[in-house]
Coordinates of C-alpha atoms and ligand atoms in Angstrom, one line a residue:
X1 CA 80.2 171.1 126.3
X2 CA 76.6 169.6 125.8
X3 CA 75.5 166.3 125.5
X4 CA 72.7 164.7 123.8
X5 CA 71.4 162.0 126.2
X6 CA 68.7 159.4 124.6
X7 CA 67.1 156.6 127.2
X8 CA 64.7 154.1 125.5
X9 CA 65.5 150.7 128.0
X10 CA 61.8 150.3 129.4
X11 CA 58.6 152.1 128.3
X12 CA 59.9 156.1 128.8
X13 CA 61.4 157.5 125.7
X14 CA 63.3 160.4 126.7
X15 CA 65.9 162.5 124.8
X16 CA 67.8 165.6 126.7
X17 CA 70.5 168.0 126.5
X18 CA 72.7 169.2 129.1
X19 CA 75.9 171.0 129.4
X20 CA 78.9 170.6 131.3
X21 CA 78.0 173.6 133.8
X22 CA 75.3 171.1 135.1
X23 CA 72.6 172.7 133.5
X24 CA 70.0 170.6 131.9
X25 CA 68.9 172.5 128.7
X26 CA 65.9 170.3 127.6
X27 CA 64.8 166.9 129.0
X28 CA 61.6 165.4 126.8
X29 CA 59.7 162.6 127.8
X30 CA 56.7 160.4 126.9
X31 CA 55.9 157.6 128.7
X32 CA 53.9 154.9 127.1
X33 CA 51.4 154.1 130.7
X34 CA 48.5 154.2 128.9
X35 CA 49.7 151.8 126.5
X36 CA 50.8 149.3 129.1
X37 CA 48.0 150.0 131.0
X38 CA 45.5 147.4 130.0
X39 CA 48.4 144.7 130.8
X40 CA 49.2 145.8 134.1
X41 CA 52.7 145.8 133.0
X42 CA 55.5 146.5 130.5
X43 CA 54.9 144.4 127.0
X44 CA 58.5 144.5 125.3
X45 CA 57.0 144.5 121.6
X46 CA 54.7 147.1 122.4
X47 CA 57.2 149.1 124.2
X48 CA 59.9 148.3 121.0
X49 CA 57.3 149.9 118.3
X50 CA 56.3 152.7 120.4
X51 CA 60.2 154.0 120.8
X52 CA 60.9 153.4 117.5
X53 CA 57.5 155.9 116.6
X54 CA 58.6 158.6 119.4
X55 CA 62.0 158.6 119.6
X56 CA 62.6 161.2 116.6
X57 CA 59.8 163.6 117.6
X58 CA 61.6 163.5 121.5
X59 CA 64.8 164.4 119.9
X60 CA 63.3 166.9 117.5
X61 CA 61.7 168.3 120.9
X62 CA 64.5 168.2 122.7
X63 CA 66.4 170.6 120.4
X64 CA 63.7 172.8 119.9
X65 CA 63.3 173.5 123.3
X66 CA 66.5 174.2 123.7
X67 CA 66.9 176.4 121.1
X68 CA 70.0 174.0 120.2
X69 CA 71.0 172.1 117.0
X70 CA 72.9 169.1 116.0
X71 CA 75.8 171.4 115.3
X72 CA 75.6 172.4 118.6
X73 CA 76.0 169.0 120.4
X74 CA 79.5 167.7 121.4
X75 CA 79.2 164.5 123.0
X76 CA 76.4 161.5 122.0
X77 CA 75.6 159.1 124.8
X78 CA 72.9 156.4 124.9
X79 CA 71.6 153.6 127.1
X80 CA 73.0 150.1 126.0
X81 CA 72.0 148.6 129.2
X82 CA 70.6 147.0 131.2
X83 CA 66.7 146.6 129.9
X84 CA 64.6 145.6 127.1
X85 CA 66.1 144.7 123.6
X86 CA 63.8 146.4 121.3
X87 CA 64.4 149.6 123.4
X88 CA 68.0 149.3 123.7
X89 CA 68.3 148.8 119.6
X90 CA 65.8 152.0 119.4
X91 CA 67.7 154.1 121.3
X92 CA 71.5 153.0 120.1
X93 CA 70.6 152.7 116.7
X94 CA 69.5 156.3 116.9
X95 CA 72.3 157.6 119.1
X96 CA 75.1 155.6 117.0
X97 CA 73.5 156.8 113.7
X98 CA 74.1 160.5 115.0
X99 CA 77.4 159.8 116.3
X100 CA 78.8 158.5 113.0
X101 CA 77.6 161.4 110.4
X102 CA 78.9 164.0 112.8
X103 CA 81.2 162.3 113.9
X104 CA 81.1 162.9 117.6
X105 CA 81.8 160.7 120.3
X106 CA 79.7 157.9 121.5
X107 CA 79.3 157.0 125.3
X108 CA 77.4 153.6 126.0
X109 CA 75.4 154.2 129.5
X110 CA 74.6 151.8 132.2
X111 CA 71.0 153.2 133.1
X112 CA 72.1 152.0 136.7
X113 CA 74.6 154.6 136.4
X114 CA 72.5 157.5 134.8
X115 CA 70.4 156.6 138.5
X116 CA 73.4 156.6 140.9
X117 CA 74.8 159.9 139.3
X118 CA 72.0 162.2 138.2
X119 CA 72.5 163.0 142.7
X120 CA 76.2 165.1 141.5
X121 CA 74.1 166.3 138.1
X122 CA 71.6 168.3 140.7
X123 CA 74.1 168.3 143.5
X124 CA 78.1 168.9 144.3
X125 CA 78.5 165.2 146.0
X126 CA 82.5 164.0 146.0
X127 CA 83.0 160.3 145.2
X128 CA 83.0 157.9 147.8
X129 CA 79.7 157.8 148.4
X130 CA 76.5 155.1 149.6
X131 CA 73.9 154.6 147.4
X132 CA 70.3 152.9 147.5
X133 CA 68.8 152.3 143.8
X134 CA 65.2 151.7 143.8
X135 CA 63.2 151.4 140.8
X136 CA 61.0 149.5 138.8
X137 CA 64.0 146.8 137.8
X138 CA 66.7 146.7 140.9
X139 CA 66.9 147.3 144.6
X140 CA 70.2 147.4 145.0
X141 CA 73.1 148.7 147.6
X142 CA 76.1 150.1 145.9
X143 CA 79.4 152.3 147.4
X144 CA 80.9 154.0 144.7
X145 CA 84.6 154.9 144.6
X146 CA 84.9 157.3 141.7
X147 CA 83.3 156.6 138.2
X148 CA 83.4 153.5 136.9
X149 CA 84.5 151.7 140.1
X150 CA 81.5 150.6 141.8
X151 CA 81.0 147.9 144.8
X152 CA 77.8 145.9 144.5
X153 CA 77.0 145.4 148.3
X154 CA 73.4 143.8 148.5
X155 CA 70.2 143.8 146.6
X156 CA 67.0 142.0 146.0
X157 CA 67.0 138.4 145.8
X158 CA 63.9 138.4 143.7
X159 CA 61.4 141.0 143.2
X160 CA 62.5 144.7 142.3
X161 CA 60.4 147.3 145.3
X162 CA 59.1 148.8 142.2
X163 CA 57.7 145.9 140.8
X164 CA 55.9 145.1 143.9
X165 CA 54.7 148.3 144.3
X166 CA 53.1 148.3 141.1
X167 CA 51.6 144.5 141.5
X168 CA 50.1 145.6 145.2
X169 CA 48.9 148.0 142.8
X170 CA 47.5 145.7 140.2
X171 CA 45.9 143.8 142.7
X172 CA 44.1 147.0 144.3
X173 CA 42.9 147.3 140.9
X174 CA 44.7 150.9 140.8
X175 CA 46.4 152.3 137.6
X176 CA 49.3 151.3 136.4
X177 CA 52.2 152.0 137.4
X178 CA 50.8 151.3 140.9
X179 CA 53.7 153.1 142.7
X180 CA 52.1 156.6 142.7
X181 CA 48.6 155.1 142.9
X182 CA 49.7 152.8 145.9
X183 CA 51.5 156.5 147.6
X184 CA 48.2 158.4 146.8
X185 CA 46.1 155.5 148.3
X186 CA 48.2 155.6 151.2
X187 CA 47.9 159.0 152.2
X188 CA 44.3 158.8 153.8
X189 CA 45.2 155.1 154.8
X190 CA 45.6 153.8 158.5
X191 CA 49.5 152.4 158.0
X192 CA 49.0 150.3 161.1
X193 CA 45.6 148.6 160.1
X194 CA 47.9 145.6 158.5
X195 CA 50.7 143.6 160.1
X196 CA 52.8 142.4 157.0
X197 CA 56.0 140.1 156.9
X198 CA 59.1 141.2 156.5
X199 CA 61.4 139.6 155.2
X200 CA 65.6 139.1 155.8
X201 CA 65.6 141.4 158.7
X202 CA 66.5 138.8 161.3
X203 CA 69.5 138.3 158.9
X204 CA 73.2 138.9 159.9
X205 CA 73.7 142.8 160.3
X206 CA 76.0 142.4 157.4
X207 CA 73.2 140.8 154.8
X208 CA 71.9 144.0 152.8
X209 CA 69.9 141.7 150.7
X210 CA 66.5 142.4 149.9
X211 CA 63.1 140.6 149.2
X212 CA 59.8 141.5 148.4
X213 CA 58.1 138.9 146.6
X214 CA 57.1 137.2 149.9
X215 CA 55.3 140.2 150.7
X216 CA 53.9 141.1 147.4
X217 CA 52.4 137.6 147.0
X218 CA 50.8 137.9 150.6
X219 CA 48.7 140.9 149.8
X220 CA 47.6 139.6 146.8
X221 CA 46.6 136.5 148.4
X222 CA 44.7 139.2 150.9
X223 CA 43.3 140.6 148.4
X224 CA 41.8 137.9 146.9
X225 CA 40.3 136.4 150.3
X226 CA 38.5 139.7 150.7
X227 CA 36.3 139.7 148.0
X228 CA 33.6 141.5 149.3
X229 CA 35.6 144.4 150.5
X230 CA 37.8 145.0 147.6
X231 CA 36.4 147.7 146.4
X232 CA 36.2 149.6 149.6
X233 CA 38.2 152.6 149.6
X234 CA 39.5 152.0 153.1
X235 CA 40.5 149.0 152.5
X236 CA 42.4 150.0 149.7
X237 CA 43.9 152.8 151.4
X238 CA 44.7 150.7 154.6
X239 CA 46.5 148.0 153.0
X240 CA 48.9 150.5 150.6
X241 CA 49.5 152.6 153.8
X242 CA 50.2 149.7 155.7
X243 CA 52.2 147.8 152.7
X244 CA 54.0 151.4 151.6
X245 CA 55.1 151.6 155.5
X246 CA 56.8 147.8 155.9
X247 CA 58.8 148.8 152.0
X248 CA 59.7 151.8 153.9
X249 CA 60.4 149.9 157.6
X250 CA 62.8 147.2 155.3
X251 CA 64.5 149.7 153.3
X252 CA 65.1 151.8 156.5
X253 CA 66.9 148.7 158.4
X254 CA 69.1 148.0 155.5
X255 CA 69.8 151.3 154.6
X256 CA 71.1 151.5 158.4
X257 CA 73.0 148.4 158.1
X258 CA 74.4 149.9 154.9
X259 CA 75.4 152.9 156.2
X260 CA 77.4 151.2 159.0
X261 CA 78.6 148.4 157.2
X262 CA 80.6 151.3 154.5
X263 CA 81.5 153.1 157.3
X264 CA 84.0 150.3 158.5
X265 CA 84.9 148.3 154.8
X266 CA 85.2 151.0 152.5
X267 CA 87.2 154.2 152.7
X268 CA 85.6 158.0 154.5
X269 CA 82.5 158.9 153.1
X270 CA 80.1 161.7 153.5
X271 CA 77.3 161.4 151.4
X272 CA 74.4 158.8 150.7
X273 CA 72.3 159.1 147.5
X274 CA 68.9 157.5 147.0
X275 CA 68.0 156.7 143.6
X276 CA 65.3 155.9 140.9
X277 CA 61.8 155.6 140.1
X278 CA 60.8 154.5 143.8
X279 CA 63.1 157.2 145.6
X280 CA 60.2 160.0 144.2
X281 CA 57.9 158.6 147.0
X282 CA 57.6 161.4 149.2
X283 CA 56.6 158.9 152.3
X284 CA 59.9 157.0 151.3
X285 CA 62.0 160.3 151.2
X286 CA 60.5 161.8 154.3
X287 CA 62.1 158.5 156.2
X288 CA 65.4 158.0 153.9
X289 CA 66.2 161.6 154.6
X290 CA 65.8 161.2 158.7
X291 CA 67.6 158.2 158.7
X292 CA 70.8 159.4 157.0
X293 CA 70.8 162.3 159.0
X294 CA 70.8 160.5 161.8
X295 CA 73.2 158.2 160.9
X296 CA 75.5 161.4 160.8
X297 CA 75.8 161.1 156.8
X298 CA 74.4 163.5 154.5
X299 CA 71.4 162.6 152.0
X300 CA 71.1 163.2 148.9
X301 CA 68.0 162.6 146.8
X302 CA 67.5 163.4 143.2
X303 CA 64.3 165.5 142.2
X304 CA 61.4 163.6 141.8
X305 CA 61.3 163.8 138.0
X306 CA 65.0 162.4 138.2
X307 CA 64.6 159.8 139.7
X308 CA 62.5 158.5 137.3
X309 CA 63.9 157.4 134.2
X310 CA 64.9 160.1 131.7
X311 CA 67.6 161.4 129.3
X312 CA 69.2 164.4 131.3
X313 CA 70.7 161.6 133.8
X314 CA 72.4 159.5 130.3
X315 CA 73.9 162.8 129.4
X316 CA 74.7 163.6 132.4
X317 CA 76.4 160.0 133.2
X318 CA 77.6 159.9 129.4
X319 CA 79.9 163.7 130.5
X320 CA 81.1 162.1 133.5
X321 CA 82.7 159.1 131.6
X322 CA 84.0 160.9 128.3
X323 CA 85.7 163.3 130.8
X324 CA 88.1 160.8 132.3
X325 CA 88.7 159.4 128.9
X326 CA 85.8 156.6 128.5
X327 CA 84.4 156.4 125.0
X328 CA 82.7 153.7 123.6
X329 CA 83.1 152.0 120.0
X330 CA 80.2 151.9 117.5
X331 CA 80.6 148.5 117.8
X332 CA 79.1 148.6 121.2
X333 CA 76.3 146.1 121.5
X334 CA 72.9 146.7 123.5
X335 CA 73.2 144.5 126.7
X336 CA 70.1 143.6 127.9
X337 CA 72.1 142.1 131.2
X338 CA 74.7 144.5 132.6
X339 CA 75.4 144.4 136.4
X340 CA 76.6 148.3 137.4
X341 CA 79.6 146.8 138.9
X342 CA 80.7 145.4 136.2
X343 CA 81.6 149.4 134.6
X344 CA 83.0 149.0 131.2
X345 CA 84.0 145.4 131.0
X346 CA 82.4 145.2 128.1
X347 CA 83.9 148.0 126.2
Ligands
KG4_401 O1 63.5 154.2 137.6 P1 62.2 154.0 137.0 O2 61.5 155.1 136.3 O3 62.3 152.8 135.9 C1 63.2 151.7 136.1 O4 64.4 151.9 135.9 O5 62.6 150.7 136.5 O6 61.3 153.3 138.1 C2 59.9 153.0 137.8 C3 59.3 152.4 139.1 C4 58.0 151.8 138.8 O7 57.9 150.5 139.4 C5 57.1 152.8 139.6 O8 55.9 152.2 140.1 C6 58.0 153.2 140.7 O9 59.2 153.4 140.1 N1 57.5 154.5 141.2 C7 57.1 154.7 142.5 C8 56.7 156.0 142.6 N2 56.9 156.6 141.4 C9 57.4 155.7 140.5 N3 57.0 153.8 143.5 C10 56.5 154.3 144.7 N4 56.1 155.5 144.8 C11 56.1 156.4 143.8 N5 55.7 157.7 144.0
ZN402 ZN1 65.4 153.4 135.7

């Protein structure tokens, strides 16, 4: 079976193809950074026009690189949420449009759920399993119990690690997205030259709730007192090491907590997945990888170009629904607001 996979909820239009044997036939991609770039952040109109203009050149991609056809495509599945509602129209419109005059299924995707199972497109992972999602728009701890039955443990109470990622970033004066600016920056960095807060760690063991706009707003404010020495390299390099190590000192506490707290609520589990855009960090990986192991669990993190956002993991989430007998009406409305946990409430 193959299944055409279109994602269009933030500023990446992607459209892919991949088959039931796991195999990921074609996965285009443009991202629209250098649009967003002189705003430091995602403008929805902007980000609306541009999908509409690239959508039909990524799908015409898609099926050239992989040598496929429409004729050749079984199953249609689209991002409907959660995200911005020009993309979300972009994307369904397109995907809904295709469904109709061939008429082939449609499968509505949670993007939350192309994150936490693009790890059993790239790996053999048996449901239950732990999983961190970190990306640009949620930090969030979910166990999942098979598809479509997913426990919302904990998650940030305000700012998304992404999003302060990329304003530490802004601040720097780096590109934009700041978190592979901020990693790069790190590298040659002293991690230890800043002390930074953080946050909700002398919490119960049992809170797995994050927050990181305490922190973001703190380096900004750092930022801003050290006029004379922001553009210094070091001190750029020493305040993302030192900022990219406390992300990666709270997410490793909580991931621990996590970990333990599944291990006595919810039923046996072997595996924990981390997920999206922030989980390509290679510092962050290094860590999450160590500490699962150690926790006796093993990890599970997605390829760096799938963690961020793309089509293959819609396809890939829209196979694993149609398969135990999900399908989604054409009726199906974008929802810019659509907690994971809720699965197909809305259908
Ligand atoms: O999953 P994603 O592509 O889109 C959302 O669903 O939000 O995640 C994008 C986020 C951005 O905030 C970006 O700065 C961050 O992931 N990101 C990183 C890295 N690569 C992407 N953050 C830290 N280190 C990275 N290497
Ligand atoms: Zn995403």
């Amino acid at each position: 079976m193959k299944i055409l996979g279109i994602e269009s909820s933030c500023d990446d239009t992607s459209v892919a193809i991949v088959n039931s044997k796991k195999q990921i036939l074609s996965n285009e991609r443009i991202s629209q950074d250098e649009i967003h770039e002189s705003y430091q952040g995602v403008v929805p109109e902007l980000a609306a026009r541009n999908h509409v203009f690239q959508i039909d050149r990524m799908a015409k991609k898609a099926f050239k690189m992989s040598g496929l056809s429409l004729n050749n495509i079984d199953i249609i599945a689209a991002t409907a949420g959660p995200g911005l509602i020009g993309g979300l129209l972009v994307g369904l419109s397109f995907a809904k449009t295709l469904a109709q005059v061939k008429k082939l299924p449609f499968i509505a995707v949670n993007h939350l759920e192309g994150h936490v199972l693009t790890a059993r497109l790239v790996s053999e992972i048996k449901f239950p399993y732990l999983v961190l999602l970190i990306s640009g728009g949620h930090s969030n701890f979910y166990f999942l119990k098979n598809i479509n039955d997913y426990a919302f443990m904990g998650g940030t109470l305000d700012d998304a690690v992404g999003e302060a990622f990329d304003k530490v970033g802004k601040a720097l004066g780096l590109k934009f997205p700041g978190g592979p600016e901020v990693e790069q920056k790190a590298l040659k960095g002293n991690e230890k030259a800043f002390i930074f807060p953080k946050p909700l760690l002398r919490k119960a063991d049992t809170d797995l709730n994050l927050s990181f706009s305490g922190l973001k707003s703190h380096i900004i404010k750092l930022v801003k007192n050290n006029k004379s020495n922001l553009l210094s390299e070091n001190f750029i390099e020493d305040i993302s090491a030192s900022f990219q190590k406390t992300i990666s000192d709270i997410l490793i506490n909580k991931l621990e907590r996590a970990i333990k707290y599944s291990n006595t609520k919810f039923p046996a589990y072997e595996s924990v997945v981390v997920a999206g855009g922030v989980a390509s960090n290679a510092y962050l990986r290094k860590n999450f990888i160590e500490t699962i192991t150690n926790s006796n669990k093993k990890p599970y993190i997605p390829p760096a170009n799938l963690c961020t956002d793309n089509g293959a993991m819609i396809a890939w989430a829209g196979y694993e629904r149609f398969k135990l007998g999900f399908e989604s009406s054409l009726n199906f409305k974008a929802l810019p607001r659509w907690p994971l946990e809720k699965g197909n409430f809305y259908e």
